């Protein structure tokens, strides 16, 4: 009798698509017998293996979908090197609450201060929370949208940008957009705003300079800013480029003549 049900259990797990639980059934049953587990302990153990594997797979897929140019994590961010940044604010952002509030994040500052690093790190956390993220930079996004427009498939391209839980638009303002590109960027921002979905954006340009970003169109720039800033956390990062600082420190270390070996100075 019990063997019939063992067979049925395997079949049922298969039919229900619980392949990990199916794979673990035999070993889990043996562990349960040896450890005299309660029935619910056994069931919990078996189902947790399935949900864990699914969670893992979802995160992997989310990371693939995101197209991050590099993997950056918050743990690798040296807060001591960036005293202008409020660590507690970044830690609050890392809870992911901004995603559920549909809040946007804008990282502003000069090159090299960690804007892209932080945007990616928060994107990775979003993937780990089980959500889709899409990473792009302003120029690439605008180019892809213009191409899609000219090939009559704008709607599909726009969906890719509008649907993920978070859209990261890196490097807004590094290069000028033309009129069409600016208008398409505006449309994407606008559609995400209407859906209450977060945008994480990085820029080296102060808001007062955003007319330039939008092909000289001050009205469009202010309409875009209006939507972006309605629910938004703006993070200003000041200070020195991390790259330059590292280089400078390496340079100083190399130039340092008083390295001593066995008490003797070596040049
Ligand atoms: P930005 O986007 O502001 O120009 P990035 O985020 O690209 O700057 O940072 C440049 C490089 O320096 C990246 O490799 C990044 O990981 C690193 N970096 C910047 N700030 C920090 C920091 N505070 N701690 C660790 N790495 C940093
Ligand atoms: Mg950057």
PDB file of C-alpha atoms and ligand atoms in Angstrom:
ATOM      1  CA  UNK A   1       0.000   0.000   0.000  1.00  0.00           C
ATOM      2  CA  UNK A   2       2.683   2.458   1.053  1.00  0.00           C
ATOM      3  CA  UNK A   3       4.615   1.778  -2.121  1.00  0.00           C
ATOM      4  CA  UNK A   4       1.570   2.647  -4.194  1.00  0.00           C
ATOM      5  CA  UNK A   5       1.384   5.997  -2.436  1.00  0.00           C
ATOM      6  CA  UNK A   6       5.101   6.578  -2.847  1.00  0.00           C
ATOM      7  CA  UNK A   7       4.644   6.120  -6.574  1.00  0.00           C
ATOM      8  CA  UNK A   8       1.611   8.391  -6.505  1.00  0.00           C
ATOM      9  CA  UNK A   9       3.512  11.026  -4.581  1.00  0.00           C
ATOM     10  CA  UNK A  10       6.241  11.040  -7.226  1.00  0.00           C
ATOM     11  CA  UNK A  11       3.652  11.271  -9.960  1.00  0.00           C
ATOM     12  CA  UNK A  12       1.735  14.046  -8.218  1.00  0.00           C
ATOM     13  CA  UNK A  13       4.878  16.098  -7.627  1.00  0.00           C
ATOM     14  CA  UNK A  14       5.710  15.687 -11.291  1.00  0.00           C
ATOM     15  CA  UNK A  15       2.219  16.742 -12.374  1.00  0.00           C
ATOM     16  CA  UNK A  16       2.313  19.747 -10.069  1.00  0.00           C
ATOM     17  CA  UNK A  17       5.650  20.774 -11.572  1.00  0.00           C
ATOM     18  CA  UNK A  18       7.441  20.408  -8.206  1.00  0.00           C
ATOM     19  CA  UNK A  19      10.523  18.862  -9.729  1.00  0.00           C
ATOM     20  CA  UNK A  20      12.911  19.722  -6.900  1.00  0.00           C
ATOM     21  CA  UNK A  21      10.591  18.234  -4.280  1.00  0.00           C
ATOM     22  CA  UNK A  22      10.237  15.165  -6.492  1.00  0.00           C
ATOM     23  CA  UNK A  23      13.980  14.808  -6.687  1.00  0.00           C
ATOM     24  CA  UNK A  24      14.321  15.147  -2.900  1.00  0.00           C
ATOM     25  CA  UNK A  25      11.398  12.927  -1.914  1.00  0.00           C
ATOM     26  CA  UNK A  26      13.406   9.785  -1.408  1.00  0.00           C
ATOM     27  CA  UNK A  27      16.253  11.298   0.594  1.00  0.00           C
ATOM     28  CA  UNK A  28      13.882  13.500   2.600  1.00  0.00           C
ATOM     29  CA  UNK A  29      11.737  10.468   3.509  1.00  0.00           C
ATOM     30  CA  UNK A  30      14.817   8.622   4.725  1.00  0.00           C
ATOM     31  CA  UNK A  31      15.968  11.624   6.758  1.00  0.00           C
ATOM     32  CA  UNK A  32      12.467  11.982   8.210  1.00  0.00           C
ATOM     33  CA  UNK A  33      12.377   8.311   9.236  1.00  0.00           C
ATOM     34  CA  UNK A  34      15.854   8.418  10.756  1.00  0.00           C
ATOM     35  CA  UNK A  35      15.178  11.669  12.588  1.00  0.00           C
ATOM     36  CA  UNK A  36      11.609  10.816  13.569  1.00  0.00           C
ATOM     37  CA  UNK A  37      10.352  14.056  12.089  1.00  0.00           C
ATOM     38  CA  UNK A  38       6.742  15.082  12.447  1.00  0.00           C
ATOM     39  CA  UNK A  39       4.709  14.956   9.228  1.00  0.00           C
ATOM     40  CA  UNK A  40       4.605  18.740   8.984  1.00  0.00           C
ATOM     41  CA  UNK A  41       8.373  18.951   9.531  1.00  0.00           C
ATOM     42  CA  UNK A  42       8.836  16.575   6.613  1.00  0.00           C
ATOM     43  CA  UNK A  43       6.414  18.481   4.390  1.00  0.00           C
ATOM     44  CA  UNK A  44       7.982  21.822   5.252  1.00  0.00           C
ATOM     45  CA  UNK A  45      11.454  20.478   4.522  1.00  0.00           C
ATOM     46  CA  UNK A  46      10.400  19.116   1.151  1.00  0.00           C
ATOM     47  CA  UNK A  47       8.496  22.206   0.042  1.00  0.00           C
ATOM     48  CA  UNK A  48      11.207  24.590   1.230  1.00  0.00           C
ATOM     49  CA  UNK A  49      13.689  22.869  -1.085  1.00  0.00           C
ATOM     50  CA  UNK A  50      11.293  23.619  -3.938  1.00  0.00           C
ATOM     51  CA  UNK A  51      10.608  27.261  -3.029  1.00  0.00           C
ATOM     52  CA  UNK A  52      14.306  27.950  -2.378  1.00  0.00           C
ATOM     53  CA  UNK A  53      15.260  26.559  -5.781  1.00  0.00           C
ATOM     54  CA  UNK A  54      12.540  28.644  -7.434  1.00  0.00           C
ATOM     55  CA  UNK A  55      13.620  31.798  -5.673  1.00  0.00           C
ATOM     56  CA  UNK A  56      17.188  31.180  -6.756  1.00  0.00           C
ATOM     57  CA  UNK A  57      16.129  30.630 -10.362  1.00  0.00           C
ATOM     58  CA  UNK A  58      13.966  33.770 -10.379  1.00  0.00           C
ATOM     59  CA  UNK A  59      16.886  35.872  -9.136  1.00  0.00           C
ATOM     60  CA  UNK A  60      19.168  34.366 -11.804  1.00  0.00           C
ATOM     61  CA  UNK A  61      16.637  35.189 -14.515  1.00  0.00           C
ATOM     62  CA  UNK A  62      16.098  38.687 -13.154  1.00  0.00           C
ATOM     63  CA  UNK A  63      19.855  39.305 -13.204  1.00  0.00           C
ATOM     64  CA  UNK A  64      20.089  38.094 -16.803  1.00  0.00           C
ATOM     65  CA  UNK A  65      17.154  40.236 -17.862  1.00  0.00           C
ATOM     66  CA  UNK A  66      18.599  43.353 -16.199  1.00  0.00           C
ATOM     67  CA  UNK A  67      21.639  43.518 -18.526  1.00  0.00           C
ATOM     68  CA  UNK A  68      23.851  45.142 -15.915  1.00  0.00           C
ATOM     69  CA  UNK A  69      27.155  46.147 -17.549  1.00  0.00           C
ATOM     70  CA  UNK A  70      28.953  45.085 -14.347  1.00  0.00           C
ATOM     71  CA  UNK A  71      27.950  43.452 -11.101  1.00  0.00           C
ATOM     72  CA  UNK A  72      28.251  45.942  -8.277  1.00  0.00           C
ATOM     73  CA  UNK A  73      27.134  45.358  -4.724  1.00  0.00           C
ATOM     74  CA  UNK A  74      26.431  47.625  -1.827  1.00  0.00           C
ATOM     75  CA  UNK A  75      28.846  45.583   0.304  1.00  0.00           C
ATOM     76  CA  UNK A  76      31.684  46.679  -2.004  1.00  0.00           C
ATOM     77  CA  UNK A  77      30.848  50.337  -1.611  1.00  0.00           C
ATOM     78  CA  UNK A  78      33.318  52.179   0.588  1.00  0.00           C
ATOM     79  CA  UNK A  79      31.186  54.714   2.446  1.00  0.00           C
ATOM     80  CA  UNK A  80      34.207  56.120   4.256  1.00  0.00           C
ATOM     81  CA  UNK A  81      35.580  57.234   0.882  1.00  0.00           C
ATOM     82  CA  UNK A  82      32.408  59.195   0.186  1.00  0.00           C
ATOM     83  CA  UNK A  83      31.604  61.264   3.285  1.00  0.00           C
ATOM     84  CA  UNK A  84      29.087  63.440   1.403  1.00  0.00           C
ATOM     85  CA  UNK A  85      26.812  60.414   1.122  1.00  0.00           C
ATOM     86  CA  UNK A  86      24.302  59.629   3.856  1.00  0.00           C
ATOM     87  CA  UNK A  87      24.890  55.959   4.571  1.00  0.00           C
ATOM     88  CA  UNK A  88      21.596  55.577   6.442  1.00  0.00           C
ATOM     89  CA  UNK A  89      19.719  56.902   3.444  1.00  0.00           C
ATOM     90  CA  UNK A  90      21.377  54.336   1.165  1.00  0.00           C
ATOM     91  CA  UNK A  91      20.595  51.596   3.692  1.00  0.00           C
ATOM     92  CA  UNK A  92      16.963  52.690   3.718  1.00  0.00           C
ATOM     93  CA  UNK A  93      16.927  52.504  -0.083  1.00  0.00           C
ATOM     94  CA  UNK A  94      18.394  49.014   0.161  1.00  0.00           C
ATOM     95  CA  UNK A  95      15.249  47.812   1.958  1.00  0.00           C
ATOM     96  CA  UNK A  96      13.492  48.202  -1.407  1.00  0.00           C
ATOM     97  CA  UNK A  97      10.644  50.233   0.088  1.00  0.00           C
ATOM     98  CA  UNK A  98      11.017  52.823  -2.667  1.00  0.00           C
ATOM     99  CA  UNK A  99       9.922  50.174  -5.185  1.00  0.00           C
ATOM    100  CA  UNK A 100       6.612  49.561  -3.443  1.00  0.00           C
ATOM    101  CA  UNK A 101       6.021  53.295  -3.078  1.00  0.00           C
ATOM    102  CA  UNK A 102       6.823  53.848  -6.769  1.00  0.00           C
ATOM    103  CA  UNK A 103       9.456  56.347  -5.651  1.00  0.00           C
ATOM    104  CA  UNK A 104      12.173  57.396  -8.091  1.00  0.00           C
ATOM    105  CA  UNK A 105      15.828  57.717  -7.176  1.00  0.00           C
ATOM    106  CA  UNK A 106      18.128  60.253  -8.768  1.00  0.00           C
ATOM    107  CA  UNK A 107      21.860  60.139  -8.135  1.00  0.00           C
ATOM    108  CA  UNK A 108      23.511  63.430  -9.015  1.00  0.00           C
ATOM    109  CA  UNK A 109      27.179  64.272  -8.998  1.00  0.00           C
ATOM    110  CA  UNK A 110      30.412  64.592 -10.933  1.00  0.00           C
ATOM    111  CA  UNK A 111      32.042  61.612 -12.686  1.00  0.00           C
ATOM    112  CA  UNK A 112      33.547  58.790 -10.659  1.00  0.00           C
ATOM    113  CA  UNK A 113      31.746  59.358  -7.348  1.00  0.00           C
ATOM    114  CA  UNK A 114      29.852  56.057  -7.428  1.00  0.00           C
ATOM    115  CA  UNK A 115      26.492  56.947  -9.021  1.00  0.00           C
ATOM    116  CA  UNK A 116      26.448  53.975 -11.402  1.00  0.00           C
ATOM    117  CA  UNK A 117      27.825  51.678  -8.693  1.00  0.00           C
ATOM    118  CA  UNK A 118      24.956  52.563  -6.361  1.00  0.00           C
ATOM    119  CA  UNK A 119      22.319  52.367  -9.103  1.00  0.00           C
ATOM    120  CA  UNK A 120      23.499  48.874 -10.096  1.00  0.00           C
ATOM    121  CA  UNK A 121      23.811  47.734  -6.476  1.00  0.00           C
ATOM    122  CA  UNK A 122      20.201  48.761  -5.802  1.00  0.00           C
ATOM    123  CA  UNK A 123      19.205  47.091  -9.068  1.00  0.00           C
ATOM    124  CA  UNK A 124      20.846  43.836  -7.947  1.00  0.00           C
ATOM    125  CA  UNK A 125      18.969  44.047  -4.645  1.00  0.00           C
ATOM    126  CA  UNK A 126      15.739  44.583  -6.574  1.00  0.00           C
ATOM    127  CA  UNK A 127      16.465  41.408  -8.567  1.00  0.00           C
ATOM    128  CA  UNK A 128      17.084  39.578  -5.298  1.00  0.00           C
ATOM    129  CA  UNK A 129      13.740  40.777  -3.993  1.00  0.00           C
ATOM    130  CA  UNK A 130      12.247  38.906  -6.933  1.00  0.00           C
ATOM    131  CA  UNK A 131      11.572  41.763  -9.333  1.00  0.00           C
ATOM    132  CA  UNK A 132      12.498  42.583 -12.884  1.00  0.00           C
ATOM    133  CA  UNK A 133      14.902  45.463 -13.488  1.00  0.00           C
ATOM    134  CA  UNK A 134      16.222  46.827 -16.739  1.00  0.00           C
ATOM    135  CA  UNK A 135      19.483  48.745 -16.982  1.00  0.00           C
ATOM    136  CA  UNK A 136      20.250  51.111 -19.828  1.00  0.00           C
ATOM    137  CA  UNK A 137      21.895  54.459 -20.377  1.00  0.00           C
ATOM    138  CA  UNK A 138      20.079  57.509 -21.675  1.00  0.00           C
ATOM    139  CA  UNK A 139      21.711  57.579 -25.095  1.00  0.00           C
ATOM    140  CA  UNK A 140      21.370  53.858 -25.786  1.00  0.00           C
ATOM    141  CA  UNK A 141      17.766  53.957 -24.667  1.00  0.00           C
ATOM    142  CA  UNK A 142      16.981  56.961 -26.843  1.00  0.00           C
ATOM    143  CA  UNK A 143      18.716  55.380 -29.845  1.00  0.00           C
ATOM    144  CA  UNK A 144      16.842  52.115 -29.460  1.00  0.00           C
ATOM    145  CA  UNK A 145      13.553  53.934 -29.126  1.00  0.00           C
ATOM    146  CA  UNK A 146      14.225  56.066 -32.250  1.00  0.00           C
ATOM    147  CA  UNK A 147      15.135  52.953 -34.216  1.00  0.00           C
ATOM    148  CA  UNK A 148      11.991  51.222 -33.012  1.00  0.00           C
ATOM    149  CA  UNK A 149       9.952  54.282 -33.995  1.00  0.00           C
ATOM    150  CA  UNK A 150      11.395  54.253 -37.509  1.00  0.00           C
ATOM    151  CA  UNK A 151      10.692  50.516 -37.780  1.00  0.00           C
ATOM    152  CA  UNK A 152       7.139  50.848 -36.551  1.00  0.00           C
ATOM    153  CA  UNK A 153       7.621  48.845 -33.368  1.00  0.00           C
ATOM    154  CA  UNK A 154       7.810  51.585 -30.773  1.00  0.00           C
ATOM    155  CA  UNK A 155       5.039  50.080 -28.670  1.00  0.00           C
ATOM    156  CA  UNK A 156       6.984  46.857 -28.128  1.00  0.00           C
ATOM    157  CA  UNK A 157      10.239  48.622 -27.328  1.00  0.00           C
ATOM    158  CA  UNK A 158       8.446  50.927 -24.913  1.00  0.00           C
ATOM    159  CA  UNK A 159       6.878  47.940 -23.109  1.00  0.00           C
ATOM    160  CA  UNK A 160      10.340  46.578 -22.368  1.00  0.00           C
ATOM    161  CA  UNK A 161      11.179  49.842 -20.599  1.00  0.00           C
ATOM    162  CA  UNK A 162       7.864  50.425 -18.924  1.00  0.00           C
ATOM    163  CA  UNK A 163       7.093  46.989 -17.483  1.00  0.00           C
ATOM    164  CA  UNK A 164      10.012  46.134 -15.167  1.00  0.00           C
ATOM    165  CA  UNK A 165       9.593  47.055 -11.512  1.00  0.00           C
ATOM    166  CA  UNK A 166      12.633  49.344 -11.803  1.00  0.00           C
ATOM    167  CA  UNK A 167      14.192  51.029 -14.821  1.00  0.00           C
ATOM    168  CA  UNK A 168      17.752  52.267 -14.417  1.00  0.00           C
ATOM    169  CA  UNK A 169      18.684  55.084 -16.769  1.00  0.00           C
ATOM    170  CA  UNK A 170      22.363  55.780 -16.403  1.00  0.00           C
ATOM    171  CA  UNK A 171      24.282  58.819 -17.613  1.00  0.00           C
ATOM    172  CA  UNK A 172      21.467  61.226 -18.325  1.00  0.00           C
ATOM    173  CA  UNK A 173      23.049  64.385 -19.691  1.00  0.00           C
ATOM    174  CA  UNK A 174      26.448  63.046 -20.723  1.00  0.00           C
ATOM    175  CA  UNK A 175      25.556  63.435 -24.386  1.00  0.00           C
ATOM    176  CA  UNK A 176      22.990  65.654 -26.051  1.00  0.00           C
ATOM    177  CA  UNK A 177      19.888  63.991 -27.429  1.00  0.00           C
ATOM    178  CA  UNK A 178      18.171  65.139 -30.599  1.00  0.00           C
ATOM    179  CA  UNK A 179      14.541  66.290 -30.559  1.00  0.00           C
ATOM    180  CA  UNK A 180      13.049  62.880 -31.346  1.00  0.00           C
ATOM    181  CA  UNK A 181      15.268  61.099 -28.835  1.00  0.00           C
ATOM    182  CA  UNK A 182      14.400  63.648 -26.149  1.00  0.00           C
ATOM    183  CA  UNK A 183      10.707  63.227 -26.809  1.00  0.00           C
ATOM    184  CA  UNK A 184      10.997  59.422 -26.619  1.00  0.00           C
ATOM    185  CA  UNK A 185      12.910  59.608 -23.336  1.00  0.00           C
ATOM    186  CA  UNK A 186      10.160  61.870 -22.041  1.00  0.00           C
ATOM    187  CA  UNK A 187       7.469  59.392 -23.134  1.00  0.00           C
ATOM    188  CA  UNK A 188       9.188  56.534 -21.308  1.00  0.00           C
ATOM    189  CA  UNK A 189       9.491  58.616 -18.124  1.00  0.00           C
ATOM    190  CA  UNK A 190       5.895  59.675 -18.454  1.00  0.00           C
ATOM    191  CA  UNK A 191       4.561  56.149 -18.941  1.00  0.00           C
ATOM    192  CA  UNK A 192       6.453  54.836 -15.947  1.00  0.00           C
ATOM    193  CA  UNK A 193       5.147  57.727 -13.890  1.00  0.00           C
ATOM    194  CA  UNK A 194       1.578  56.886 -14.865  1.00  0.00           C
ATOM    195  CA  UNK A 195       2.093  53.282 -13.812  1.00  0.00           C
ATOM    196  CA  UNK A 196       3.728  54.343 -10.533  1.00  0.00           C
ATOM    197  CA  UNK A 197       6.904  52.388 -11.314  1.00  0.00           C
ATOM    198  CA  UNK A 198      10.302  53.516 -10.058  1.00  0.00           C
ATOM    199  CA  UNK A 199      13.043  54.974 -12.214  1.00  0.00           C
ATOM    200  CA  UNK A 200      16.608  55.010 -10.920  1.00  0.00           C
ATOM    201  CA  UNK A 201      18.510  57.667 -12.773  1.00  0.00           C
ATOM    202  CA  UNK A 202      22.059  58.983 -12.653  1.00  0.00           C
ATOM    203  CA  UNK A 203      23.217  62.319 -13.997  1.00  0.00           C
ATOM    204  CA  UNK A 204      26.147  64.679 -13.878  1.00  0.00           C
ATOM    205  CA  UNK A 205      23.874  67.599 -14.731  1.00  0.00           C
ATOM    206  CA  UNK A 206      22.088  69.808 -12.208  1.00  0.00           C
ATOM    207  CA  UNK A 207      18.332  70.043 -12.793  1.00  0.00           C
ATOM    208  CA  UNK A 208      18.786  73.647 -13.929  1.00  0.00           C
ATOM    209  CA  UNK A 209      20.774  72.299 -16.897  1.00  0.00           C
ATOM    210  CA  UNK A 210      18.214  69.710 -17.963  1.00  0.00           C
ATOM    211  CA  UNK A 211      16.893  71.788 -20.861  1.00  0.00           C
ATOM    212  CA  UNK A 212      20.189  70.906 -22.563  1.00  0.00           C
ATOM    213  CA  UNK A 213      19.550  67.220 -21.895  1.00  0.00           C
ATOM    214  CA  UNK A 214      16.178  67.511 -23.633  1.00  0.00           C
ATOM    215  CA  UNK A 215      17.551  68.960 -26.872  1.00  0.00           C
ATOM    216  CA  UNK A 216      17.192  72.541 -25.635  1.00  0.00           C
ATOM    217  CA  UNK A 217      13.469  72.121 -24.924  1.00  0.00           C
ATOM    218  CA  UNK A 218      12.933  73.735 -21.520  1.00  0.00           C
ATOM    219  CA  UNK A 219       9.218  72.914 -21.462  1.00  0.00           C
ATOM    220  CA  UNK A 220       9.827  69.202 -22.060  1.00  0.00           C
ATOM    221  CA  UNK A 221      12.654  69.171 -19.500  1.00  0.00           C
ATOM    222  CA  UNK A 222      10.450  70.718 -16.857  1.00  0.00           C
ATOM    223  CA  UNK A 223       7.571  68.330 -17.656  1.00  0.00           C
ATOM    224  CA  UNK A 224       9.974  65.365 -17.307  1.00  0.00           C
ATOM    225  CA  UNK A 225      11.387  66.722 -14.045  1.00  0.00           C
ATOM    226  CA  UNK A 226       7.889  67.340 -12.752  1.00  0.00           C
ATOM    227  CA  UNK A 227       7.043  63.658 -13.164  1.00  0.00           C
ATOM    228  CA  UNK A 228      10.388  62.374 -11.923  1.00  0.00           C
ATOM    229  CA  UNK A 229      10.480  64.572  -8.840  1.00  0.00           C
ATOM    230  CA  UNK A 230       6.870  64.077  -7.772  1.00  0.00           C
ATOM    231  CA  UNK A 231       7.807  61.003  -5.712  1.00  0.00           C
ATOM    232  CA  UNK A 232      11.556  60.978  -5.583  1.00  0.00           C
ATOM    233  CA  UNK A 233      14.659  60.705  -3.448  1.00  0.00           C
ATOM    234  CA  UNK A 234      17.481  62.827  -4.818  1.00  0.00           C
ATOM    235  CA  UNK A 235      20.935  61.779  -3.685  1.00  0.00           C
ATOM    236  CA  UNK A 236      23.641  64.384  -4.235  1.00  0.00           C
ATOM    237  CA  UNK A 237      27.128  62.951  -4.185  1.00  0.00           C
ATOM    238  CA  UNK A 238      29.908  65.443  -4.009  1.00  0.00           C
ATOM    239  CA  UNK A 239      33.610  65.042  -3.722  1.00  0.00           C
ATOM    240  CA  UNK A 240      36.432  63.464  -5.552  1.00  0.00           C
ATOM    241  CA  UNK A 241      36.292  60.725  -8.181  1.00  0.00           C
ATOM    242  CA  UNK A 242      36.944  57.336  -6.581  1.00  0.00           C
ATOM    243  CA  UNK A 243      39.010  56.282  -9.604  1.00  0.00           C
ATOM    244  CA  UNK A 244      41.227  59.357  -9.379  1.00  0.00           C
ATOM    245  CA  UNK A 245      41.563  58.977  -5.649  1.00  0.00           C
ATOM    246  CA  UNK A 246      42.691  55.361  -6.064  1.00  0.00           C
ATOM    247  CA  UNK A 247      45.125  56.384  -8.795  1.00  0.00           C
ATOM    248  CA  UNK A 248      46.450  59.254  -6.725  1.00  0.00           C
ATOM    249  CA  UNK A 249      46.943  56.978  -3.730  1.00  0.00           C
ATOM    250  CA  UNK A 250      48.669  54.377  -5.915  1.00  0.00           C
ATOM    251  CA  UNK A 251      50.820  57.162  -7.373  1.00  0.00           C
ATOM    252  CA  UNK A 252      51.790  58.363  -3.927  1.00  0.00           C
ATOM    253  CA  UNK A 253      52.615  54.846  -2.829  1.00  0.00           C
ATOM    254  CA  UNK A 254      54.844  54.370  -5.876  1.00  0.00           C
ATOM    255  CA  UNK A 255      56.511  57.732  -5.394  1.00  0.00           C
ATOM    256  CA  UNK A 256      57.175  56.959  -1.729  1.00  0.00           C
ATOM    257  CA  UNK A 257      60.974  56.596  -1.530  1.00  0.00           C
ATOM    258  CA  UNK A 258      61.326  55.621   2.103  1.00  0.00           C
ATOM    259  CA  UNK A 259      60.341  51.960   1.879  1.00  0.00           C
ATOM    260  CA  UNK A 260      62.692  50.191   4.216  1.00  0.00           C
ATOM    261  CA  UNK A 261      64.053  46.686   3.979  1.00  0.00           C
ATOM    262  CA  UNK A 262      66.012  45.394   6.939  1.00  0.00           C
ATOM    263  CA  UNK A 263      66.140  48.900   8.228  1.00  0.00           C
ATOM    264  CA  UNK A 264      67.808  50.194   5.016  1.00  0.00           C
ATOM    265  CA  UNK A 265      66.130  52.657   2.710  1.00  0.00           C
ATOM    266  CA  UNK A 266      65.580  51.333  -0.808  1.00  0.00           C
ATOM    267  CA  UNK A 267      64.896  53.623  -3.769  1.00  0.00           C
TER     268      UNK A 267
HETATM  269  P1  LIG B   1      29.992  57.481 -11.592  1.00  0.00           P
HETATM  270  O1  LIG B   1      28.872  56.694 -12.143  1.00  0.00           O
HETATM  271  O2  LIG B   1      29.589  58.444 -10.515  1.00  0.00           O
HETATM  272  O3  LIG B   1      30.779  58.169 -12.667  1.00  0.00           O
HETATM  273  P2  LIG B   1      31.031  54.901 -10.886  1.00  0.00           P
HETATM  274  O4  LIG B   1      29.928  54.361 -10.071  1.00  0.00           O
HETATM  275  O5  LIG B   1      31.146  54.404 -12.289  1.00  0.00           O
HETATM  276  O6  LIG B   1      30.998  56.487 -10.889  1.00  0.00           O
HETATM  277  O7  LIG B   1      32.399  54.657 -10.104  1.00  0.00           O
HETATM  278  C1  LIG B   1      33.640  54.551 -10.786  1.00  0.00           C
HETATM  279  C2  LIG B   1      34.393  53.337 -10.263  1.00  0.00           C
HETATM  280  O8  LIG B   1      34.747  53.537  -8.910  1.00  0.00           O
HETATM  281  C3  LIG B   1      33.539  52.082 -10.292  1.00  0.00           C
HETATM  282  O9  LIG B   1      34.390  50.970 -10.550  1.00  0.00           O
HETATM  283  C4  LIG B   1      32.977  51.986  -8.878  1.00  0.00           C
HETATM  284  O10 LIG B   1      32.716  50.652  -8.497  1.00  0.00           O
HETATM  285  C5  LIG B   1      34.098  52.586  -8.063  1.00  0.00           C
HETATM  286  N1  LIG B   1      33.623  53.336  -6.911  1.00  0.00           N
HETATM  287  C6  LIG B   1      33.143  54.600  -6.894  1.00  0.00           C
HETATM  288  N2  LIG B   1      32.876  54.998  -5.647  1.00  0.00           N
HETATM  289  C7  LIG B   1      33.177  53.962  -4.843  1.00  0.00           C
HETATM  290  C8  LIG B   1      33.135  53.755  -3.422  1.00  0.00           C
HETATM  291  N3  LIG B   1      32.751  54.730  -2.571  1.00  0.00           N
HETATM  292  N4  LIG B   1      33.516  52.537  -2.956  1.00  0.00           N
HETATM  293  C9  LIG B   1      33.961  51.564  -3.789  1.00  0.00           C
HETATM  294  N5  LIG B   1      34.038  51.716  -5.140  1.00  0.00           N
HETATM  295  C10 LIG B   1      33.670  52.895  -5.662  1.00  0.00           C
HETATM  296 MG1  LIG B   2      28.407  56.412 -14.167  1.00  0.00          MG
END
